[in-house]
Amino acid sequence: MSCKYIYSHVVRLLNESDTICIEFEDAMFGRPKSIRLLREDIVRFMEIREIGARQILVYMGHLYKELKKKDKADYFSFLDPGNIPTCPIGTDDRDLSQHIADQLEAVCRDSICLIPYNTGYHWILTIVNEDKNMIHLLNSTSNRNRDDTWKTIVTNGVKMYNASKGISKGPGFKILTGNLKQSGSVECGYCVMRYMKEIVDCDDPQLEKMFAGCIKNQYYTQCQYDEVRSEWSEFVYSYVGA
């Protein structure tokens, strides 16, 4: 399903107050979850403007659906980006760390857990690996002024989760630098989608090999963005009129 078709459908047929209800399987987040996708959410996505948690959540729903088709849903888990509030710079928020631990408890199997997080004005992707002893981070820019705050929060959250399982060893943390970047100022959410797609599509996602080295001045192309945008549109269209 082309992005142009969804865009045309929304512009012509949806009013400002109309919504599309997207429902997610309980197993995806360990609880019932649904969202109301607004007309503006779809228009912003189609016009490649800044996006928020709802648009990213929709793409996670697409990935989970594809994983189920391939009998790979047990290899990956997801944390709801709309359920992780932004923490102010320079704070060590224990409540937010406990929130992360609780979500991990709800969804984690022996799986790679994907956690999109918004630092306030920028999306990054955090990956907690299978045995919960390493946390990786992918950032589509070189600006990491908020990474340290998030590093503390997510590391403490994984520590709390591990402690609940009788694991005393704390996780390591590594920022991966061998990933393609964004060339503009608004593409961070789309980059997070690409990172998740590349990880999920890989038969053996060894992150430090996948994103090895340090890539500078190499950016995602419009074609690569359009690939995830088309998948997003297809998923949304399956709920149109539902």
Backbone as CSV, one residue per row, in Angstrom:
resi,resn,N_x,N_y,N_z,CA_x,CA_y,CA_z,C_x,C_y,C_z
1,MET,0.844,-1.191,0.000,0.000,0.000,0.000,0.879,1.241,0.000
2,SER,0.691,2.116,-0.965,1.551,3.282,-1.086,1.202,4.332,-0.040
3,CYS,2.223,5.112,0.312,2.002,6.221,1.233,1.030,7.227,0.635
4,LYS,1.108,7.422,-0.688,0.245,8.395,-1.351,-1.226,8.028,-1.197
5,TYR,-1.534,6.711,-1.214,-2.930,6.285,-1.103,-3.476,6.636,0.282
6,ILE,-2.701,6.305,1.331,-3.148,6.609,2.687,-3.283,8.114,2.871
7,TYR,-2.315,8.845,2.357,-2.354,10.307,2.469,-3.613,10.861,1.808
8,SER,-3.899,10.384,0.611,-5.083,10.832,-0.107,-6.352,10.484,0.644
9,HIS,-6.405,9.259,1.185,-7.577,8.804,1.930,-7.818,9.703,3.139
10,VAL,-6.767,9.995,3.866,-6.890,10.791,5.085,-7.318,12.215,4.764
11,VAL,-6.664,12.820,3.789,-6.958,14.217,3.452,-8.388,14.370,2.936
12,ARG,-8.848,13.390,2.148,-10.168,13.504,1.538,-11.306,13.101,2.467
13,LEU,-11.077,12.066,3.274,-12.196,11.428,3.961,-12.217,11.593,5.481
14,LEU,-11.088,11.936,6.093,-11.080,12.064,7.544,-11.200,13.519,7.969
15,ASN,-12.063,13.764,8.933,-12.159,15.085,9.542,-11.106,15.225,10.633
16,GLU,-10.907,16.449,11.110,-9.909,16.690,12.148,-10.172,15.855,13.396
17,SER,-11.443,15.612,13.691,-11.797,14.886,14.911,-11.845,13.369,14.722
18,ASP,-11.731,12.889,13.490,-11.782,11.452,13.220,-10.479,10.779,13.650
19,THR,-10.586,9.520,14.040,-9.410,8.743,14.434,-9.492,7.343,13.829
20,ILE,-8.356,6.671,13.793,-8.289,5.259,13.422,-7.805,4.498,14.650
21,CYS,-8.598,3.560,15.104,-8.240,2.791,16.298,-7.279,1.660,15.921
22,ILE,-6.106,1.656,16.537,-5.108,0.606,16.333,-5.015,-0.211,17.610
23,GLU,-5.247,-1.511,17.512,-5.172,-2.396,18.678,-3.950,-3.304,18.556
24,PHE,-3.293,-3.524,19.676,-2.101,-4.362,19.731,-2.397,-5.604,20.564
25,GLU,-1.761,-6.682,20.202,-1.974,-7.933,20.941,-1.451,-7.797,22.361
26,ASP,-2.152,-8.419,23.310,-1.766,-8.318,24.714,-0.327,-8.771,24.947
27,ALA,0.114,-9.776,24.190,1.447,-10.335,24.406,2.554,-9.355,24.040
28,MET,2.229,-8.357,23.242,3.272,-7.436,22.787,3.834,-6.611,23.930
29,PHE,2.954,-6.100,24.799,3.406,-5.284,25.924,3.034,-5.885,27.279
30,GLY,2.490,-7.092,27.261,2.127,-7.734,28.514,0.837,-7.203,29.107
31,ARG,0.072,-6.466,28.306,-1.192,-5.882,28.777,-1.974,-5.427,27.558
32,PRO,-3.282,-5.212,27.683,-4.048,-4.675,26.555,-3.547,-3.279,26.184
33,LYS,-3.483,-3.005,24.903,-2.992,-1.715,24.444,-3.675,-1.344,23.142
34,SER,-4.175,-0.122,23.079,-4.723,0.405,21.835,-4.466,1.906,21.809
35,ILE,-4.459,2.471,20.616,-4.306,3.917,20.487,-5.297,4.430,19.458
36,ARG,-5.570,5.711,19.517,-6.376,6.386,18.512,-5.425,7.230,17.677
37,LEU,-5.228,6.816,16.432,-4.345,7.544,15.535,-5.108,8.729,14.951
38,LEU,-4.605,9.913,15.177,-5.275,11.122,14.728,-4.984,11.402,13.249
39,ARG,-5.861,12.158,12.638,-5.628,12.595,11.259,-4.282,13.294,11.158
40,GLU,-3.973,14.157,12.133,-2.717,14.906,12.122,-1.513,13.977,12.242
41,ASP,-1.653,12.879,13.010,-0.555,11.910,13.134,-0.184,11.348,11.766
42,ILE,-1.194,11.014,10.985,-0.956,10.405,9.668,-0.391,11.437,8.694
43,VAL,-0.959,12.638,8.726,-0.477,13.687,7.822,0.982,14.016,8.113
44,ARG,1.336,14.146,9.386,2.731,14.448,9.742,3.665,13.351,9.243
45,PHE,3.233,12.106,9.390,4.064,10.985,8.951,4.232,10.990,7.439
46,MET,3.142,11.205,6.734,3.192,11.203,5.278,4.036,12.353,4.731
47,GLU,4.063,13.465,5.448,4.821,14.630,5.004,6.248,14.648,5.553
48,ILE,6.632,13.578,6.221,7.972,13.411,6.801,8.322,14.604,7.688
49,ARG,7.405,14.906,8.586,7.657,15.907,9.615,8.008,15.190,10.914
50,GLU,8.282,15.946,11.963,8.592,15.320,13.250,7.445,14.415,13.689
51,ILE,7.789,13.274,14.256,6.770,12.331,14.705,6.960,12.021,16.185
52,GLY,5.912,11.445,16.766,5.929,11.140,18.185,5.736,9.667,18.466
53,ALA,5.367,9.379,19.711,5.283,7.996,20.173,4.218,7.198,19.427
54,ARG,3.106,7.831,19.065,2.038,7.074,18.407,2.492,6.517,17.062
55,GLN,3.191,7.338,16.275,3.641,6.850,14.969,4.678,5.733,15.115
56,ILE,5.576,5.876,16.077,6.580,4.840,16.292,5.929,3.567,16.821
57,LEU,4.949,3.727,17.695,4.227,2.580,18.237,3.534,1.794,17.129
58,VAL,2.961,2.503,16.160,2.314,1.836,15.025,3.321,0.960,14.285
59,TYR,4.513,1.480,14.050,5.505,0.693,13.322,5.961,-0.516,14.140
60,MET,6.039,-0.372,15.435,6.359,-1.520,16.296,5.284,-2.596,16.176
61,GLY,4.026,-2.152,16.040,2.945,-3.111,15.827,3.125,-3.878,14.530
62,HIS,3.554,-3.170,13.486,3.852,-3.838,12.212,4.967,-4.867,12.395
63,LEU,6.043,-4.484,13.070,7.167,-5.408,13.260,6.733,-6.654,14.031
64,TYR,5.933,-6.444,15.068,5.472,-7.587,15.862,4.614,-8.528,15.020
65,LYS,3.764,-7.958,14.183,2.915,-8.771,13.301,3.772,-9.608,12.357
66,GLU,4.820,-8.991,11.793,5.706,-9.718,10.888,6.501,-10.786,11.619
67,LEU,6.915,-10.500,12.828,7.641,-11.497,13.629,6.766,-12.711,13.913
68,LYS,5.496,-12.475,14.203,4.585,-13.586,14.447,4.428,-14.452,13.203
69,LYS,4.346,-13.825,12.030,4.231,-14.583,10.789,5.425,-15.511,10.589
70,LYS,6.598,-15.054,11.030,7.833,-15.805,10.846,8.182,-16.680,12.057
71,ASP,7.255,-16.757,13.027,7.486,-17.513,14.266,8.737,-17.031,14.998
72,LYS,8.952,-15.713,14.981,10.119,-15.134,15.638,9.733,-14.177,16.763
73,ALA,8.456,-14.157,17.130,7.998,-13.191,18.128,8.654,-13.403,19.486
74,ASP,9.075,-14.620,19.783,9.706,-14.885,21.070,11.152,-14.407,21.128
75,TYR,11.711,-14.027,19.989,13.106,-13.592,19.962,13.253,-12.103,20.257
76,PHE,12.144,-11.365,20.191,12.195,-9.917,20.399,11.049,-9.487,21.308
77,SER,11.293,-8.434,22.058,10.228,-7.824,22.845,10.349,-6.307,22.718
78,PHE,9.285,-5.610,23.108,9.203,-4.168,22.894,8.712,-3.481,24.159
79,LEU,9.234,-2.294,24.422,8.675,-1.433,25.457,7.910,-0.294,24.790
80,ASP,6.762,0.007,25.334,5.870,1.020,24.793,6.498,2.403,24.949
81,PRO,6.863,3.081,23.852,7.511,4.395,23.971,6.598,5.461,24.552
82,GLY,5.290,5.284,24.391,4.350,6.244,24.952,4.170,6.092,26.443
83,ASN,4.764,5.044,27.010,4.623,4.769,28.438,5.917,5.029,29.191
84,ILE,6.861,5.735,28.525,8.126,6.077,29.172,8.260,7.594,29.145
85,PRO,7.962,8.274,30.239,8.042,9.737,30.230,9.476,10.232,30.112
86,THR,9.639,11.419,29.553,10.951,12.041,29.449,11.407,12.492,30.825
87,CYS,12.676,12.219,31.129,13.227,12.622,32.423,14.054,13.892,32.245
88,PRO,13.925,14.873,33.135,14.714,16.103,33.017,16.210,15.823,33.051
89,ILE,16.977,16.640,32.350,18.431,16.487,32.318,19.002,16.581,33.731
90,GLY,19.968,15.707,34.017,20.712,15.790,35.269,20.034,15.141,36.454
91,THR,18.909,14.461,36.252,18.244,13.805,37.372,18.433,12.300,37.304
92,ASP,18.374,11.677,38.449,18.438,10.222,38.544,17.081,9.775,39.075
93,ASP,16.185,9.489,38.182,14.788,9.256,38.537,14.557,7.781,38.838
94,ARG,14.512,7.449,40.131,14.330,6.051,40.521,12.959,5.529,40.113
95,ASP,11.949,6.395,40.172,10.605,5.964,39.788,10.580,5.548,38.321
96,LEU,11.275,6.300,37.463,11.302,5.957,36.050,12.084,4.668,35.821
97,SER,13.169,4.471,36.580,13.924,3.215,36.478,13.055,2.032,36.882
98,GLN,12.261,2.206,37.944,11.365,1.131,38.378,10.305,0.867,37.324
99,HIS,9.871,1.926,36.667,8.902,1.801,35.582,9.486,0.955,34.447
100,ILE,10.744,1.198,34.109,11.426,0.397,33.085,11.484,-1.070,33.529
101,ALA,11.868,-1.292,34.792,11.961,-2.663,35.313,10.614,-3.371,35.246
102,ASP,9.540,-2.650,35.578,8.207,-3.252,35.555,7.804,-3.621,34.129
103,GLN,8.128,-2.755,33.170,7.802,-3.074,31.783,8.614,-4.263,31.282
104,LEU,9.887,-4.321,31.677,10.698,-5.479,31.296,10.107,-6.762,31.874
105,GLU,9.640,-6.672,33.099,9.013,-7.835,33.736,7.793,-8.288,32.953
106,ALA,7.045,-7.326,32.412,5.796,-7.650,31.703,6.057,-8.302,30.355
107,VAL,7.142,-7.903,29.665,7.308,-8.340,28.282,8.493,-9.276,28.048
108,CYS,9.465,-9.262,28.939,10.721,-9.924,28.601,10.650,-11.431,28.746
109,ARG,11.074,-12.043,27.668,11.418,-13.456,27.692,12.926,-13.483,27.498
110,ASP,13.462,-14.582,27.038,14.873,-14.572,26.642,14.942,-13.944,25.268
111,SER,14.858,-12.614,25.239,14.681,-11.912,23.975,15.509,-10.637,23.958
112,ILE,15.654,-10.101,22.769,16.248,-8.784,22.595,15.127,-7.764,22.728
113,CYS,15.279,-6.825,23.644,14.215,-5.870,23.931,14.543,-4.518,23.302
114,LEU,13.629,-3.999,22.499,13.807,-2.735,21.789,13.038,-1.631,22.517
115,ILE,13.742,-0.534,22.820,13.157,0.533,23.625,13.384,1.880,22.945
116,PRO,12.431,2.378,22.154,12.535,3.752,21.646,12.316,4.729,22.804
117,TYR,13.134,5.779,22.838,13.019,6.743,23.929,13.221,8.145,23.388
118,ASN,12.391,9.070,23.846,12.515,10.464,23.448,13.162,11.253,24.579
119,THR,14.306,11.867,24.280,15.060,12.609,25.292,14.467,13.984,25.574
120,GLY,13.446,14.331,24.859,12.810,15.629,24.998,12.505,16.215,23.637
121,TYR,13.503,16.165,22.768,13.334,16.655,21.395,13.966,15.707,20.384
122,HIS,14.302,14.514,20.816,15.070,13.634,19.941,14.825,12.177,20.320
123,TRP,14.599,11.334,19.281,14.393,9.903,19.496,15.717,9.138,19.379
124,ILE,15.928,8.206,20.308,17.055,7.276,20.257,16.502,5.876,20.466
125,LEU,17.307,4.867,20.131,16.888,3.481,20.331,17.839,2.798,21.293
126,THR,17.267,2.200,22.323,18.031,1.412,23.284,17.673,-0.051,23.105
127,ILE,18.677,-0.919,23.184,18.468,-2.356,23.023,19.047,-3.066,24.232
128,VAL,18.208,-3.830,24.918,18.666,-4.652,26.035,18.774,-6.077,25.530
129,ASN,19.966,-6.676,25.671,20.164,-7.977,25.029,19.588,-9.127,25.838
130,GLU,19.689,-10.327,25.281,18.963,-11.494,25.776,19.209,-11.802,27.253
131,ASP,20.464,-11.793,27.666,20.728,-12.201,29.049,20.793,-11.012,29.996
132,LYS,20.384,-9.840,29.502,20.255,-8.634,30.313,21.575,-8.185,30.939
133,ASN,22.701,-8.487,30.292,23.979,-8.025,30.845,24.620,-6.946,29.990
134,MET,23.939,-6.513,28.922,24.479,-5.449,28.087,23.341,-4.600,27.509
135,ILE,23.544,-3.304,27.561,22.604,-2.351,26.983,23.335,-1.614,25.868
136,HIS,22.714,-1.543,24.694,23.287,-0.803,23.572,22.394,0.376,23.223
137,LEU,23.003,1.402,22.674,22.247,2.586,22.288,22.623,3.011,20.875
138,LEU,21.605,3.342,20.089,21.789,3.858,18.738,21.202,5.265,18.666
139,ASN,22.029,6.206,18.202,21.630,7.605,18.110,21.877,8.071,16.681
140,SER,20.896,8.729,16.073,21.024,9.141,14.677,21.738,10.479,14.505
141,THR,22.178,11.086,15.609,23.006,12.283,15.542,24.211,12.087,16.450
142,SER,25.144,13.015,16.371,26.322,12.954,17.243,26.110,13.736,18.527
143,ASN,24.918,14.318,18.691,24.611,15.100,19.886,24.124,14.177,20.990
144,ARG,24.947,13.988,21.995,24.605,13.031,23.058,24.454,13.714,24.407
145,ASN,24.026,14.967,24.402,23.973,15.708,25.659,22.963,15.141,26.648
146,ARG,22.011,14.346,26.173,21.021,13.764,27.086,21.237,12.269,27.300
147,ASP,22.203,11.693,26.637,22.402,10.251,26.744,22.780,9.811,28.152
148,ASP,23.559,10.629,28.871,24.029,10.229,30.198,22.874,10.067,31.176
149,THR,21.903,10.965,31.104,20.729,10.845,31.972,19.974,9.553,31.686
150,TRP,19.732,9.291,30.412,19.021,8.074,30.028,19.844,6.838,30.373
151,LYS,21.161,6.894,30.192,22.026,5.762,30.532,21.819,5.356,31.988
152,THR,21.796,6.334,32.888,21.602,6.040,34.310,20.236,5.419,34.565
153,ILE,19.216,5.996,33.933,17.845,5.519,34.156,17.678,4.084,33.676
154,VAL,18.072,3.812,32.438,17.838,2.484,31.875,18.752,1.444,32.531
155,THR,19.982,1.824,32.875,20.878,0.880,33.556,20.308,0.488,34.916
156,ASN,19.819,1.470,35.660,19.217,1.155,36.960,17.951,0.326,36.800
157,GLY,17.189,0.603,35.726,15.994,-0.193,35.481,16.323,-1.651,35.218
158,VAL,17.361,-1.903,34.414,17.767,-3.286,34.137,18.336,-3.931,35.400
159,LYS,19.061,-3.160,36.206,19.563,-3.696,37.486,18.408,-4.160,38.367
160,MET,17.362,-3.335,38.443,16.193,-3.702,39.249,15.529,-4.961,38.714
161,TYR,15.414,-5.026,37.388,14.833,-6.220,36.774,15.683,-7.447,37.089
162,ASN,16.998,-7.326,36.909,17.894,-8.454,37.189,17.812,-8.887,38.648
163,ALA,17.757,-7.899,39.556,17.683,-8.224,40.984,16.431,-9.023,41.301
164,SER,15.330,-8.704,40.616,14.087,-9.446,40.838,14.204,-10.895,40.374
165,LYS,15.195,-11.160,39.496,15.435,-12.511,38.994,16.610,-13.188,39.713
166,GLY,17.120,-12.535,40.750,18.230,-13.099,41.504,19.577,-12.942,40.825
167,ILE,19.682,-11.989,39.890,20.941,-11.745,39.176,21.602,-10.514,39.785
168,SER,22.794,-10.679,40.321,23.450,-9.572,41.016,24.325,-8.726,40.099
169,LYS,24.760,-9.277,38.990,25.661,-8.557,38.099,24.919,-7.446,37.364
170,GLY,25.515,-6.249,37.393,24.909,-5.128,36.687,25.241,-5.163,35.200
171,PRO,24.401,-4.554,34.366,24.627,-4.587,32.919,25.700,-3.597,32.483
172,GLY,26.356,-3.911,31.370,27.238,-2.955,30.729,26.433,-2.037,29.823
173,PHE,27.072,-0.984,29.347,26.382,-0.008,28.493,27.346,0.446,27.408
174,LYS,26.869,0.420,26.151,27.734,0.818,25.051,26.933,1.562,23.992
175,ILE,27.436,2.734,23.599,26.851,3.481,22.491,27.474,2.970,21.197
176,LEU,26.642,2.468,20.302,27.119,1.971,19.016,27.231,3.143,18.036
177,THR,28.287,3.131,17.237,28.550,4.277,16.358,28.579,3.906,14.880
178,GLY,28.385,2.623,14.543,28.444,2.220,13.142,27.093,2.217,12.470
179,ASN,26.247,3.173,12.806,24.898,3.256,12.235,24.789,4.477,11.334
180,LEU,23.934,4.361,10.310,23.660,5.511,9.461,22.930,6.588,10.266
181,LYS,23.104,7.823,9.849,22.574,8.950,10.598,21.463,9.659,9.811
182,GLN,20.907,10.683,10.430,19.924,11.529,9.769,20.640,12.732,9.175
183,SER,20.206,13.152,7.998,20.847,14.286,7.343,20.156,15.605,7.665
184,GLY,18.916,15.540,8.108,18.161,16.742,8.429,17.906,16.868,9.918
185,SER,16.885,17.637,10.252,16.614,17.936,11.661,15.395,17.216,12.224
186,VAL,14.638,16.474,11.384,13.367,15.915,11.853,13.272,14.397,11.686
187,GLU,14.328,13.751,11.229,14.210,12.343,10.842,14.518,11.337,11.938
188,CYS,14.753,11.782,13.176,15.212,10.856,14.220,14.219,9.711,14.450
189,GLY,12.908,9.997,14.434,11.922,8.939,14.637,11.936,7.910,13.530
190,TYR,12.142,8.372,12.296,12.213,7.456,11.154,13.484,6.612,11.225
191,CYS,14.579,7.208,11.723,15.820,6.448,11.901,15.634,5.343,12.937
192,VAL,14.934,5.642,14.025,14.658,4.622,15.039,13.880,3.464,14.421
193,MET,12.925,3.765,13.548,12.185,2.709,12.853,13.124,1.870,11.993
194,ARG,14.024,2.529,11.268,14.983,1.800,10.431,15.865,0.897,11.283
195,TYR,16.355,1.411,12.398,17.205,0.586,13.265,16.452,-0.660,13.730
196,MET,15.213,-0.472,14.161,14.426,-1.618,14.618,14.213,-2.614,13.482
197,LYS,13.906,-2.115,12.299,13.699,-2.990,11.143,14.953,-3.808,10.844
198,GLU,16.105,-3.152,10.817,17.346,-3.839,10.490,17.688,-4.901,11.530
199,ILE,17.427,-4.608,12.786,17.699,-5.579,13.850,16.748,-6.768,13.751
200,VAL,15.466,-6.479,13.583,14.453,-7.540,13.533,14.624,-8.403,12.284
201,ASP,15.012,-7.791,11.161,15.156,-8.526,9.902,16.418,-9.385,9.860
202,CYS,17.363,-9.118,10.746,18.630,-9.855,10.732,18.438,-11.245,11.343
203,ASP,18.947,-12.275,10.672,18.814,-13.643,11.185,19.612,-13.851,12.460
204,ASP,20.727,-13.152,12.598,21.576,-13.291,13.782,22.027,-11.899,14.213
205,PRO,21.171,-11.168,14.931,21.464,-9.771,15.244,22.529,-9.589,16.328
206,GLN,23.776,-9.690,15.939,24.885,-9.392,16.836,25.207,-7.908,16.666
207,LEU,24.730,-7.129,17.599,24.683,-5.683,17.412,26.057,-5.056,17.236
208,GLU,27.038,-5.520,17.959,28.348,-4.888,17.870,29.041,-5.206,16.549
209,LYS,28.578,-6.227,15.863,29.061,-6.499,14.505,28.234,-5.737,13.479
210,MET,26.921,-5.698,13.692,26.043,-4.988,12.765,26.383,-3.502,12.692
211,PHE,26.686,-2.921,13.853,26.934,-1.478,13.928,28.356,-1.215,14.410
212,ALA,29.294,-1.919,13.807,30.703,-1.813,14.196,31.324,-0.547,13.615
213,GLY,32.412,-0.110,14.228,33.161,1.023,13.714,32.476,2.344,14.015
214,CYS,32.842,3.345,13.273,32.281,4.681,13.449,31.976,5.258,12.075
215,ILE,30.711,5.457,11.786,30.297,5.982,10.488,30.077,7.487,10.596
216,LYS,30.749,8.233,9.749,30.588,9.677,9.710,30.134,10.106,8.312
217,ASN,29.243,11.068,8.296,28.780,11.661,7.033,28.173,10.631,6.084
218,GLN,27.511,9.623,6.656,26.761,8.665,5.858,25.338,8.623,6.408
219,TYR,24.372,8.852,5.524,23.006,9.086,5.967,22.026,8.140,5.274
220,TYR,20.905,7.924,5.943,19.836,7.174,5.305,19.326,7.943,4.089
221,THR,18.948,7.189,3.065,18.392,7.788,1.851,16.874,7.885,1.970
222,GLN,16.277,8.675,1.098,14.822,8.768,1.079,14.203,7.412,0.767
223,CYS,14.856,6.630,-0.074,14.358,5.297,-0.411,14.295,4.412,0.829
224,GLN,15.284,4.517,1.699,15.287,3.713,2.924,14.195,4.175,3.883
225,TYR,13.981,5.474,3.972,12.865,5.970,4.773,11.532,5.504,4.195
226,ASP,11.420,5.567,2.868,10.162,5.206,2.219,9.816,3.735,2.431
227,GLU,10.820,2.905,2.600,10.549,1.489,2.846,9.774,1.301,4.142
228,VAL,10.214,1.950,5.221,9.481,1.811,6.485,8.161,2.587,6.437
229,ARG,8.115,3.678,5.692,6.874,4.437,5.575,5.801,3.626,4.845
230,SER,6.210,2.861,3.838,5.254,2.009,3.123,4.736,0.898,4.023
231,GLU,5.621,0.298,4.815,5.200,-0.746,5.753,4.250,-0.171,6.797
232,TRP,4.543,1.016,7.276,3.681,1.707,8.238,2.298,1.935,7.632
233,SER,2.284,2.407,6.386,1.012,2.698,5.708,0.180,1.437,5.530
234,GLU,0.838,0.340,5.171,0.140,-0.934,4.990,-0.514,-1.371,6.291
235,PHE,0.208,-1.228,7.378,-0.318,-1.628,8.688,-1.508,-0.755,9.068
236,VAL,-1.388,0.539,8.874,-2.492,1.454,9.201,-3.712,1.152,8.345
237,TYR,-3.475,0.896,7.068,-4.601,0.644,6.161,-5.406,-0.584,6.583
238,SER,-4.741,-1.552,7.202,-5.460,-2.746,7.654,-6.504,-2.435,8.728
239,TYR,-6.404,-1.231,9.341,-7.360,-0.823,10.376,-8.369,0.192,9.853
240,VAL,-8.205,0.667,8.658,-9.137,1.636,8.095,-10.515,0.977,7.917
241,GLY,-11.519,1.549,8.515,-12.873,1.009,8.417,-13.138,-0.138,9.362
242,ALA,-12.113,-0.493,10.201,-12.326,-1.613,11.141,-13.243,-1.194,12.274
